[in-house]
Every structure is written in structure tokens, then in C-alpha cells.
Amino acid sequence: MGHWFYRNIVEPGKLPLLVALASFVLTFLATRTVTRLIRAGKGPFRNVRPGGMHIHHVVPGVVLTLIGGFGSVAVGRHEAGAIVCAVLLGMGAGLVLDEFALILHLDDVYWTEQGRKSVEVVVLTTALLLLVLGGFSPLGVDEVTPEERQGRGSLILTIALNFVFVLVALFKGKFRMAIIGLFVWPVAVFGALRLARPGSLWARRLYRNRPRARAKAGLRAFHHDRRWDTARRRFQDLIAGAPDRVLPSRHPPDEGPPDDRPDRR
């Protein structure tokens, strides 16, 4: 195990990346634990409100990310400095991506259904970093032979072809498959060859006059979501907490509470 770790992590210079990944995951899990305790009213933790303003943890996250990122450029190959910067970068990224949905919606959607996007982004980022640590390179560059590297034409063609598959998967609404496909090209190919998801750019443009394709795509998306959504939501709830339930209103939306309704007699 020690020999494998040195040969695959230390020797190629991936130790700072491993440290950053560990710091990223631990910071995210610690942050979610604290926010869940605050939500439940347990423990000594409270929201930070200097002057009555709620300071979200994305703010210190941005500061730590900047320090870690610029610091890693400044220290260069200095090993101890690189490790410290990797820790700061991982911590900052964990804090920032934990509130990714807040940045995306420009609203405090942390405990809503929209807030699940933060968890999805964190899980996807972790998976991509693990792929890089495992030796995968973007667009299949790691699988190009030395002979192919010498021929610029074949190298550019390989990268361009893989990139096309990634773009097609993205246009078909297969965001996760497109991102993973950047590093594992068969995933992008699979996503590109499958039917597009309803509402995607591909479906809106190319299925507009093809009702059978639209119906088939909708049916396939329905079965896929029914098969995987429950398991994905349970996993997200386990590591990040379930979002708030939105109770249905007892009154029609165009009518206020009983005391405020106009007299219709």
C-alpha cells in the first residue's frame, strides 16, 4: 500500500491534490453537520449575524479559496507551502460549493429543494477529483499512445472528437454524463448516443417536429427519474439533511385567509 501510494500519489506530485480533496470533503461534511445542528437548535452553534446581517459561510469560503489559490501559485514547488495552500483551497472550496445553490439563485435556498444543487455539485466535484487522482486526464489524453502524440493531427482529432461527444451530451441535457465524460470518454459517447432529455436544447430544436421522439424521450426520462431519484435523494438527505417541506396552502391562491375574503353574499 505504501509503495502504491508513493508511486501513484507522491511521485507524480499529486499529494497536494489529495490533501485538497480531503480538506474539501471534510470541510463540507463538518459544515453540513454544524448547519444541521443550528437548524435543529442543538449545540453551541449559531448563525453569524454581526450588526443583524447574516454572514453566509460562502464569504469566508471565498477568502480561503483566494488565499489558497494565489498562495499555491506563489509558493511554487515548495512542498510544505503547497500542502498548506492545498488545505486552505480545499476548505474554501468546501464552504463555497456548500452554498452553490445560493450563488446560482441569488437567494437563500439552502434548505429548499433548489438547495439540493449544492450537494450535487459537491458530489460531482469529488468524483472528478478522484478521477484525476486515479490517473484520468481530460478528453482521453491519457490514452493517446506516444506515436499518436508525435502526430499532431491524430492528437487534435482525438481530443476534438471526444470534445464533440461531451458537447452533444451536454446539449442533450445529460449534464452529469458530460462532466464525467470529460475524463471517461465512453460515458460521453453513451450520453451523446442516447435520446435527449425533455426540455434540453437538443430536444427543443431537433424534436420539435418529431412527436414520437418527444414522447419516447419523455417516457424514458420518467422511468429513469423514478428509478434513480429516490436513491439519490436519500443519499443527499443522509449527508446533507433533508430540505424543508413546503406545506400546501389551505386556501385557493386567489383568496386570502377566511377573515380577508370579500363578502360574496
Short mmCIF file of N, CA, C and O in Angstrom, two decimals, residues 51-166:
data_model
loop_
_atom_site.label_atom_id
_atom_site.label_comp_id
_atom_site.label_asym_id
_atom_site.label_seq_id
_atom_site.Cartn_x
_atom_site.Cartn_y
_atom_site.Cartn_z
N GLY A 51 -24.12 42.94 13.45
CA GLY A 51 -24.95 44.06 13.05
C GLY A 51 -26.28 43.65 12.48
O GLY A 51 -26.92 44.41 11.75
N GLY A 52 -26.73 42.42 12.79
CA GLY A 52 -28.00 41.95 12.28
C GLY A 52 -27.94 41.37 10.88
O GLY A 52 -28.96 40.93 10.35
N MET A 53 -26.77 41.37 10.25
CA MET A 53 -26.62 40.83 8.89
C MET A 53 -26.14 39.39 8.97
O MET A 53 -25.13 39.08 9.60
N HIS A 54 -26.85 38.48 8.31
CA HIS A 54 -26.46 37.06 8.29
C HIS A 54 -25.29 36.87 7.32
O HIS A 54 -25.44 37.07 6.12
N ILE A 55 -24.15 36.50 7.88
CA ILE A 55 -22.97 36.24 7.05
C ILE A 55 -22.96 34.76 6.68
O ILE A 55 -22.74 33.89 7.53
N HIS A 56 -23.20 34.45 5.43
CA HIS A 56 -23.18 33.06 4.97
C HIS A 56 -21.73 32.57 4.90
O HIS A 56 -20.80 33.35 4.67
N HIS A 57 -21.56 31.26 5.05
CA HIS A 57 -20.19 30.74 5.07
C HIS A 57 -19.53 30.74 3.70
O HIS A 57 -18.36 30.41 3.58
N VAL A 58 -20.29 31.11 2.66
CA VAL A 58 -19.65 31.27 1.36
C VAL A 58 -18.65 32.44 1.38
O VAL A 58 -17.67 32.45 0.62
N VAL A 59 -18.86 33.41 2.30
CA VAL A 59 -17.98 34.58 2.37
C VAL A 59 -16.58 34.19 2.84
O VAL A 59 -15.59 34.46 2.14
N PRO A 60 -16.42 33.55 4.01
CA PRO A 60 -15.08 33.09 4.36
C PRO A 60 -14.56 32.05 3.39
O PRO A 60 -13.35 31.90 3.21
N GLY A 61 -15.47 31.31 2.74
CA GLY A 61 -15.04 30.33 1.74
C GLY A 61 -14.33 30.98 0.57
O GLY A 61 -13.30 30.49 0.08
N VAL A 62 -14.87 32.10 0.10
CA VAL A 62 -14.23 32.83 -1.00
C VAL A 62 -12.86 33.33 -0.58
O VAL A 62 -11.87 33.24 -1.34
N VAL A 63 -12.76 33.85 0.64
CA VAL A 63 -11.48 34.37 1.14
C VAL A 63 -10.44 33.24 1.20
O VAL A 63 -9.30 33.39 0.73
N LEU A 64 -10.82 32.09 1.76
CA LEU A 64 -9.88 30.97 1.86
C LEU A 64 -9.50 30.43 0.49
O LEU A 64 -8.34 30.05 0.26
N THR A 65 -10.46 30.40 -0.44
CA THR A 65 -10.15 29.93 -1.80
C THR A 65 -9.15 30.84 -2.48
O THR A 65 -8.21 30.37 -3.15
N LEU A 66 -9.32 32.14 -2.32
CA LEU A 66 -8.38 33.09 -2.92
C LEU A 66 -6.99 32.95 -2.30
O LEU A 66 -5.98 32.93 -3.02
N ILE A 67 -6.93 32.83 -0.99
CA ILE A 67 -5.63 32.69 -0.32
C ILE A 67 -4.95 31.39 -0.77
O ILE A 67 -3.76 31.38 -1.10
N GLY A 68 -5.72 30.30 -0.77
CA GLY A 68 -5.14 29.02 -1.17
C GLY A 68 -4.73 28.99 -2.62
O GLY A 68 -3.66 28.47 -2.97
N GLY A 69 -5.56 29.55 -3.50
CA GLY A 69 -5.25 29.53 -4.93
C GLY A 69 -4.05 30.39 -5.28
O GLY A 69 -3.10 29.91 -5.91
N PHE A 70 -4.08 31.64 -4.86
CA PHE A 70 -2.95 32.53 -5.15
C PHE A 70 -1.70 32.10 -4.39
O PHE A 70 -0.58 32.24 -4.88
N GLY A 71 -1.91 31.57 -3.18
CA GLY A 71 -0.76 31.10 -2.41
C GLY A 71 -0.06 29.94 -3.07
O GLY A 71 1.18 29.85 -3.06
N SER A 72 -0.82 29.02 -3.67
CA SER A 72 -0.20 27.88 -4.35
C SER A 72 0.62 28.32 -5.55
O SER A 72 1.65 27.72 -5.87
N VAL A 73 0.20 29.41 -6.20
CA VAL A 73 0.98 29.94 -7.32
C VAL A 73 2.26 30.59 -6.79
O VAL A 73 3.34 30.47 -7.39
N ALA A 74 2.15 31.25 -5.65
CA ALA A 74 3.30 31.97 -5.11
C ALA A 74 4.38 31.03 -4.58
O ALA A 74 5.57 31.27 -4.77
N VAL A 75 3.96 29.94 -3.91
CA VAL A 75 4.96 29.05 -3.29
C VAL A 75 5.64 28.14 -4.30
O VAL A 75 6.72 27.60 -4.04
N GLY A 76 5.00 27.96 -5.46
CA GLY A 76 5.62 27.13 -6.49
C GLY A 76 5.78 25.69 -6.05
O GLY A 76 4.84 25.03 -5.61
N ARG A 77 7.03 25.19 -6.11
CA ARG A 77 7.30 23.79 -5.81
C ARG A 77 7.66 23.56 -4.34
O ARG A 77 8.10 22.48 -3.97
N HIS A 78 7.54 24.57 -3.53
CA HIS A 78 7.85 24.41 -2.10
C HIS A 78 6.81 23.47 -1.49
O HIS A 78 5.63 23.81 -1.39
N GLU A 79 7.24 22.29 -1.07
CA GLU A 79 6.30 21.23 -0.70
C GLU A 79 5.44 21.61 0.50
O GLU A 79 4.22 21.45 0.47
N ALA A 80 6.06 22.10 1.58
CA ALA A 80 5.29 22.44 2.77
C ALA A 80 4.29 23.55 2.47
O ALA A 80 3.12 23.49 2.89
N GLY A 81 4.72 24.57 1.73
CA GLY A 81 3.81 25.66 1.37
C GLY A 81 2.68 25.18 0.49
O GLY A 81 1.53 25.63 0.63
N ALA A 82 2.98 24.25 -0.43
CA ALA A 82 1.94 23.72 -1.31
C ALA A 82 0.89 22.95 -0.51
O ALA A 82 -0.31 23.02 -0.81
N ILE A 83 1.32 22.21 0.51
CA ILE A 83 0.37 21.45 1.33
C ILE A 83 -0.53 22.40 2.10
O ILE A 83 -1.76 22.20 2.18
N VAL A 84 0.05 23.45 2.68
CA VAL A 84 -0.75 24.42 3.44
C VAL A 84 -1.77 25.09 2.52
O VAL A 84 -2.96 25.23 2.88
N CYS A 85 -1.33 25.49 1.34
CA CYS A 85 -2.25 26.13 0.39
C CYS A 85 -3.33 25.17 -0.08
O CYS A 85 -4.48 25.56 -0.30
N ALA A 86 -2.97 23.89 -0.21
CA ALA A 86 -3.96 22.89 -0.61
C ALA A 86 -5.04 22.74 0.45
O ALA A 86 -6.23 22.61 0.13
N VAL A 87 -4.65 22.78 1.72
CA VAL A 87 -5.63 22.70 2.81
C VAL A 87 -6.56 23.91 2.77
O VAL A 87 -7.79 23.77 2.86
N LEU A 88 -6.00 25.10 2.60
CA LEU A 88 -6.82 26.32 2.56
C LEU A 88 -7.75 26.31 1.34
O LEU A 88 -8.93 26.70 1.44
N LEU A 89 -7.22 25.87 0.20
CA LEU A 89 -8.04 25.82 -1.01
C LEU A 89 -9.19 24.83 -0.85
O LEU A 89 -10.33 25.13 -1.23
N GLY A 90 -8.89 23.65 -0.29
CA GLY A 90 -9.95 22.66 -0.08
C GLY A 90 -11.00 23.15 0.88
O GLY A 90 -12.21 22.97 0.65
N MET A 91 -10.59 23.80 1.96
CA MET A 91 -11.55 24.34 2.92
C MET A 91 -12.42 25.42 2.28
O MET A 91 -13.64 25.43 2.44
N GLY A 92 -11.79 26.32 1.54
CA GLY A 92 -12.55 27.38 0.89
C GLY A 92 -13.53 26.85 -0.13
O GLY A 92 -14.69 27.27 -0.18
N ALA A 93 -13.07 25.89 -0.94
CA ALA A 93 -13.96 25.31 -1.95
C ALA A 93 -15.12 24.57 -1.30
O ALA A 93 -16.25 24.61 -1.80
N GLY A 94 -14.86 23.88 -0.19
CA GLY A 94 -15.94 23.20 0.51
C GLY A 94 -17.00 24.16 1.03
O GLY A 94 -18.20 23.90 0.93
N LEU A 95 -16.57 25.29 1.57
CA LEU A 95 -17.52 26.29 2.06
C LEU A 95 -18.29 26.95 0.93
O LEU A 95 -19.49 27.21 1.04
N VAL A 96 -17.60 27.24 -0.17
CA VAL A 96 -18.25 27.91 -1.30
C VAL A 96 -19.27 26.99 -1.97
O VAL A 96 -20.42 27.37 -2.20
N LEU A 97 -18.86 25.75 -2.29
CA LEU A 97 -19.76 24.86 -3.01
C LEU A 97 -20.90 24.37 -2.14
O LEU A 97 -21.94 23.95 -2.65
N ASP A 98 -20.74 24.41 -0.82
CA ASP A 98 -21.85 24.06 0.05
C ASP A 98 -23.00 25.04 -0.12
O ASP A 98 -24.15 24.71 0.17
N GLU A 99 -22.70 26.24 -0.58
CA GLU A 99 -23.75 27.23 -0.84
C GLU A 99 -23.80 27.59 -2.33
O GLU A 99 -24.15 28.71 -2.70
N PHE A 100 -23.48 26.63 -3.17
CA PHE A 100 -23.51 26.84 -4.62
C PHE A 100 -24.91 27.25 -5.08
O PHE A 100 -25.07 28.13 -5.92
N ALA A 101 -25.94 26.60 -4.52
CA ALA A 101 -27.32 26.92 -4.92
C ALA A 101 -27.67 28.36 -4.57
O ALA A 101 -28.40 29.03 -5.31
N LEU A 102 -27.14 28.86 -3.45
CA LEU A 102 -27.39 30.24 -3.07
C LEU A 102 -26.79 31.20 -4.10
O LEU A 102 -27.41 32.20 -4.48
N ILE A 103 -25.58 30.88 -4.56
CA ILE A 103 -24.93 31.72 -5.58
C ILE A 103 -25.70 31.64 -6.89
O ILE A 103 -25.89 32.65 -7.57
N LEU A 104 -26.14 30.44 -7.24
CA LEU A 104 -26.84 30.24 -8.51
C LEU A 104 -28.16 30.98 -8.55
O LEU A 104 -28.50 31.65 -9.53
N HIS A 105 -28.93 30.91 -7.47
CA HIS A 105 -30.27 31.52 -7.43
C HIS A 105 -30.26 32.93 -6.86
O HIS A 105 -31.30 33.60 -6.90
N LEU A 106 -29.11 33.35 -6.32
CA LEU A 106 -29.04 34.66 -5.65
C LEU A 106 -30.14 34.79 -4.61
O LEU A 106 -30.79 35.82 -4.48
N ASP A 107 -30.36 33.72 -3.87
CA ASP A 107 -31.38 33.69 -2.84
C ASP A 107 -31.00 32.63 -1.81
O ASP A 107 -30.26 31.68 -2.13
N ASP A 108 -31.48 32.75 -0.59
CA ASP A 108 -31.16 31.79 0.46
C ASP A 108 -32.05 30.56 0.30
O ASP A 108 -33.11 30.44 0.91
N VAL A 109 -31.60 29.63 -0.54
CA VAL A 109 -32.37 28.42 -0.83
C VAL A 109 -31.71 27.20 -0.19
O VAL A 109 -31.91 26.07 -0.63
N TYR A 110 -30.93 27.43 0.85
CA TYR A 110 -30.10 26.37 1.45
C TYR A 110 -30.92 25.16 1.84
O TYR A 110 -30.54 24.02 1.57
N TRP A 111 -32.09 25.37 2.49
CA TRP A 111 -32.90 24.24 2.97
C TRP A 111 -34.14 24.03 2.11
O TRP A 111 -35.16 23.55 2.59
N THR A 112 -34.06 24.38 0.84
CA THR A 112 -35.17 24.14 -0.08
C THR A 112 -34.76 23.07 -1.10
O THR A 112 -33.63 22.59 -1.11
N GLU A 113 -35.71 22.70 -1.94
CA GLU A 113 -35.41 21.72 -2.99
C GLU A 113 -34.30 22.22 -3.92
O GLU A 113 -33.47 21.46 -4.39
N GLN A 114 -34.30 23.54 -4.19
CA GLN A 114 -33.24 24.10 -5.04
C GLN A 114 -31.87 23.95 -4.39
O GLN A 114 -30.86 23.87 -5.07
N GLY A 115 -31.85 23.87 -3.07
CA GLY A 115 -30.59 23.73 -2.36
C GLY A 115 -29.90 22.40 -2.61
O GLY A 115 -28.70 22.26 -2.30
N ARG A 116 -30.62 21.43 -3.14
CA ARG A 116 -30.00 20.14 -3.46
C ARG A 116 -28.90 20.27 -4.52
O ARG A 116 -28.02 19.42 -4.61
N LYS A 117 -28.96 21.34 -5.30
CA LYS A 117 -27.93 21.54 -6.33
C LYS A 117 -26.54 21.65 -5.70
O LYS A 117 -25.55 21.23 -6.30
N SER A 118 -26.46 22.22 -4.51
CA SER A 118 -25.17 22.33 -3.83
C SER A 118 -24.59 20.95 -3.56
O SER A 118 -23.40 20.70 -3.78
N VAL A 119 -25.43 20.04 -3.08
CA VAL A 119 -24.96 18.69 -2.78
C VAL A 119 -24.53 17.98 -4.05
O VAL A 119 -23.51 17.29 -4.09
N GLU A 120 -25.30 18.14 -5.12
CA GLU A 120 -24.96 17.51 -6.38
C GLU A 120 -23.61 18.00 -6.90
O GLU A 120 -22.79 17.22 -7.38
N VAL A 121 -23.37 19.31 -6.78
CA VAL A 121 -22.11 19.87 -7.26
C VAL A 121 -20.94 19.36 -6.42
O VAL A 121 -19.87 19.05 -6.94
N VAL A 122 -21.13 19.26 -5.11
CA VAL A 122 -20.07 18.76 -4.23
C VAL A 122 -19.74 17.31 -4.56
O VAL A 122 -18.56 16.92 -4.67
N VAL A 123 -20.76 16.48 -4.75
CA VAL A 123 -20.54 15.07 -5.08
C VAL A 123 -19.85 14.95 -6.44
O VAL A 123 -18.91 14.15 -6.62
N LEU A 124 -20.28 15.75 -7.41
CA LEU A 124 -19.67 15.70 -8.74
C LEU A 124 -18.22 16.17 -8.70
O LEU A 124 -17.35 15.57 -9.35
N THR A 125 -17.95 17.22 -7.96
CA THR A 125 -16.57 17.71 -7.83
C THR A 125 -15.68 16.66 -7.19
O THR A 125 -14.54 16.43 -7.64
N THR A 126 -16.17 16.00 -6.16
CA THR A 126 -15.41 14.94 -5.50
C THR A 126 -15.11 13.81 -6.48
O THR A 126 -13.97 13.30 -6.52
N ALA A 127 -16.10 13.43 -7.27
CA ALA A 127 -15.89 12.36 -8.25
C ALA A 127 -14.84 12.74 -9.29
O ALA A 127 -13.97 11.93 -9.65
N LEU A 128 -14.87 13.99 -9.75
CA LEU A 128 -13.89 14.44 -10.75
C LEU A 128 -12.48 14.45 -10.17
O LEU A 128 -11.52 14.03 -10.84
N LEU A 129 -12.34 14.92 -8.94
CA LEU A 129 -11.01 14.94 -8.31
C LEU A 129 -10.50 13.53 -8.09
O LEU A 129 -9.29 13.27 -8.23
N LEU A 130 -11.37 12.60 -7.76
CA LEU A 130 -10.96 11.21 -7.60
C LEU A 130 -10.50 10.62 -8.93
O LEU A 130 -9.54 9.84 -8.98
N LEU A 131 -11.16 11.01 -10.02
CA LEU A 131 -10.74 10.55 -11.34
C LEU A 131 -9.35 11.08 -11.69
O LEU A 131 -8.51 10.35 -12.23
N VAL A 132 -9.10 12.35 -11.36
CA VAL A 132 -7.78 12.92 -11.63
C VAL A 132 -6.72 12.20 -10.79
O VAL A 132 -5.64 11.86 -11.29
N LEU A 133 -7.03 11.94 -9.53
CA LEU A 133 -6.08 11.21 -8.69
C LEU A 133 -5.85 9.80 -9.20
O LEU A 133 -4.77 9.23 -9.03
N GLY A 134 -6.88 9.23 -9.82
CA GLY A 134 -6.76 7.89 -10.38
C GLY A 134 -5.99 7.83 -11.68
O GLY A 134 -5.78 6.74 -12.22
N GLY A 135 -5.59 8.98 -12.20
CA GLY A 135 -4.77 8.99 -13.40
C GLY A 135 -5.51 9.33 -14.67
O GLY A 135 -4.92 9.28 -15.77
N PHE A 136 -6.79 9.71 -14.59
CA PHE A 136 -7.54 10.07 -15.79
C PHE A 136 -7.23 11.51 -16.17
O PHE A 136 -7.08 12.38 -15.31
N SER A 137 -7.15 11.74 -17.47
CA SER A 137 -6.90 13.08 -18.00
C SER A 137 -8.07 13.49 -18.87
O SER A 137 -8.76 12.64 -19.44
N PRO A 138 -8.31 14.80 -19.01
CA PRO A 138 -9.45 15.26 -19.81
C PRO A 138 -9.37 14.82 -21.26
O PRO A 138 -8.30 14.79 -21.87
N LEU A 139 -10.54 14.47 -21.80
CA LEU A 139 -10.72 14.19 -23.23
C LEU A 139 -9.86 13.04 -23.73
O LEU A 139 -9.46 13.00 -24.89
N GLY A 140 -9.53 12.07 -22.86
CA GLY A 140 -8.83 10.88 -23.29
C GLY A 140 -7.37 11.08 -23.63
O GLY A 140 -6.78 10.24 -24.30
N VAL A 141 -6.77 12.17 -23.15
CA VAL A 141 -5.37 12.42 -23.46
C VAL A 141 -4.48 11.34 -22.88
O VAL A 141 -3.45 10.98 -23.45
N ASP A 142 -4.86 10.77 -21.73
CA ASP A 142 -4.04 9.76 -21.09
C ASP A 142 -3.99 8.47 -21.88
O ASP A 142 -3.11 7.63 -21.66
N GLU A 143 -4.94 8.26 -22.81
CA GLU A 143 -4.98 7.03 -23.58
C GLU A 143 -4.30 7.16 -24.94
O GLU A 143 -4.28 6.21 -25.73
N VAL A 144 -3.76 8.32 -25.23
CA VAL A 144 -3.08 8.53 -26.51
C VAL A 144 -1.68 7.90 -26.44
O VAL A 144 -0.93 8.13 -25.49
N THR A 145 -1.34 7.10 -27.41
CA THR A 145 -0.04 6.43 -27.43
C THR A 145 1.07 7.43 -27.76
O THR A 145 0.80 8.51 -28.33
N PRO A 146 2.33 7.10 -27.41
CA PRO A 146 3.44 8.00 -27.75
C PRO A 146 3.52 8.28 -29.25
O PRO A 146 3.88 9.39 -29.66
N GLU A 147 3.21 7.28 -30.09
CA GLU A 147 3.24 7.50 -31.53
C GLU A 147 2.18 8.52 -31.95
O GLU A 147 2.42 9.37 -32.82
N GLU A 148 0.99 8.43 -31.33
CA GLU A 148 -0.08 9.37 -31.67
C GLU A 148 0.26 10.77 -31.18
O GLU A 148 -0.14 11.76 -31.81
N ARG A 149 0.99 10.87 -30.06
CA ARG A 149 1.37 12.19 -29.57
C ARG A 149 2.33 12.89 -30.52
O ARG A 149 2.36 14.12 -30.59
N GLN A 150 3.12 12.11 -31.24
CA GLN A 150 4.07 12.71 -32.18
C GLN A 150 3.35 13.27 -33.41
O GLN A 150 3.83 14.20 -34.04
N GLY A 151 2.23 12.68 -33.74
CA GLY A 151 1.45 13.20 -34.87
C GLY A 151 0.39 14.17 -34.38
O GLY A 151 -0.59 13.76 -33.76
N ARG A 152 0.60 15.45 -34.63
CA ARG A 152 -0.32 16.46 -34.09
C ARG A 152 -1.73 16.28 -34.62
O ARG A 152 -2.70 16.53 -33.92
N GLY A 153 -1.82 15.84 -35.86
CA GLY A 153 -3.15 15.70 -36.47
C GLY A 153 -4.00 14.67 -35.73
O GLY A 153 -5.17 14.93 -35.41
N SER A 154 -3.44 13.51 -35.45
CA SER A 154 -4.19 12.45 -34.76
C SER A 154 -4.52 12.86 -33.34
O SER A 154 -5.60 12.55 -32.82
N LEU A 155 -3.60 13.57 -32.68
CA LEU A 155 -3.84 14.02 -31.31
C LEU A 155 -4.98 15.03 -31.27
O LEU A 155 -5.90 14.91 -30.44
N ILE A 156 -4.95 16.00 -32.17
CA ILE A 156 -6.01 17.01 -32.21
C ILE A 156 -7.34 16.38 -32.57
O ILE A 156 -8.39 16.72 -32.02
N LEU A 157 -7.32 15.39 -33.49
CA LEU A 157 -8.55 14.72 -33.90
C LEU A 157 -9.15 13.95 -32.73
O LEU A 157 -10.38 13.99 -32.51
N THR A 158 -8.32 13.27 -31.95
CA THR A 158 -8.81 12.51 -30.80
C THR A 158 -9.46 13.43 -29.77
O THR A 158 -10.57 13.17 -29.28
N ILE A 159 -8.77 14.52 -29.45
CA ILE A 159 -9.30 15.47 -28.47
C ILE A 159 -10.59 16.12 -28.97
O ILE A 159 -11.57 16.24 -28.24
N ALA A 160 -10.59 16.52 -30.26
CA ALA A 160 -11.77 17.18 -30.83
C ALA A 160 -12.97 16.24 -30.86
O ALA A 160 -14.10 16.66 -30.54
N LEU A 161 -12.73 14.97 -31.21
CA LEU A 161 -13.83 14.01 -31.28
C LEU A 161 -14.43 13.77 -29.90
O LEU A 161 -15.66 13.77 -29.73
N ASN A 162 -13.58 13.61 -28.90
CA ASN A 162 -14.08 13.42 -27.54
C ASN A 162 -14.83 14.65 -27.06
O ASN A 162 -15.86 14.55 -26.37
N PHE A 163 -14.34 15.85 -27.44
CA PHE A 163 -15.00 17.08 -27.03
C PHE A 163 -16.37 17.21 -27.68
O PHE A 163 -17.31 17.71 -27.06
N VAL A 164 -16.50 16.75 -28.92
CA VAL A 164 -17.80 16.79 -29.60
C VAL A 164 -18.81 15.91 -28.86
O VAL A 164 -19.97 16.31 -28.65
N PHE A 165 -18.39 14.72 -28.44
CA PHE A 165 -19.29 13.85 -27.68
C PHE A 165 -19.72 14.51 -26.38
O PHE A 165 -20.88 14.40 -25.96
N VAL A 166 -18.80 15.19 -25.72
CA VAL A 166 -19.12 15.88 -24.48
C VAL A 166 -20.14 16.98 -24.73
O VAL A 166 -21.12 17.14 -23.98
#
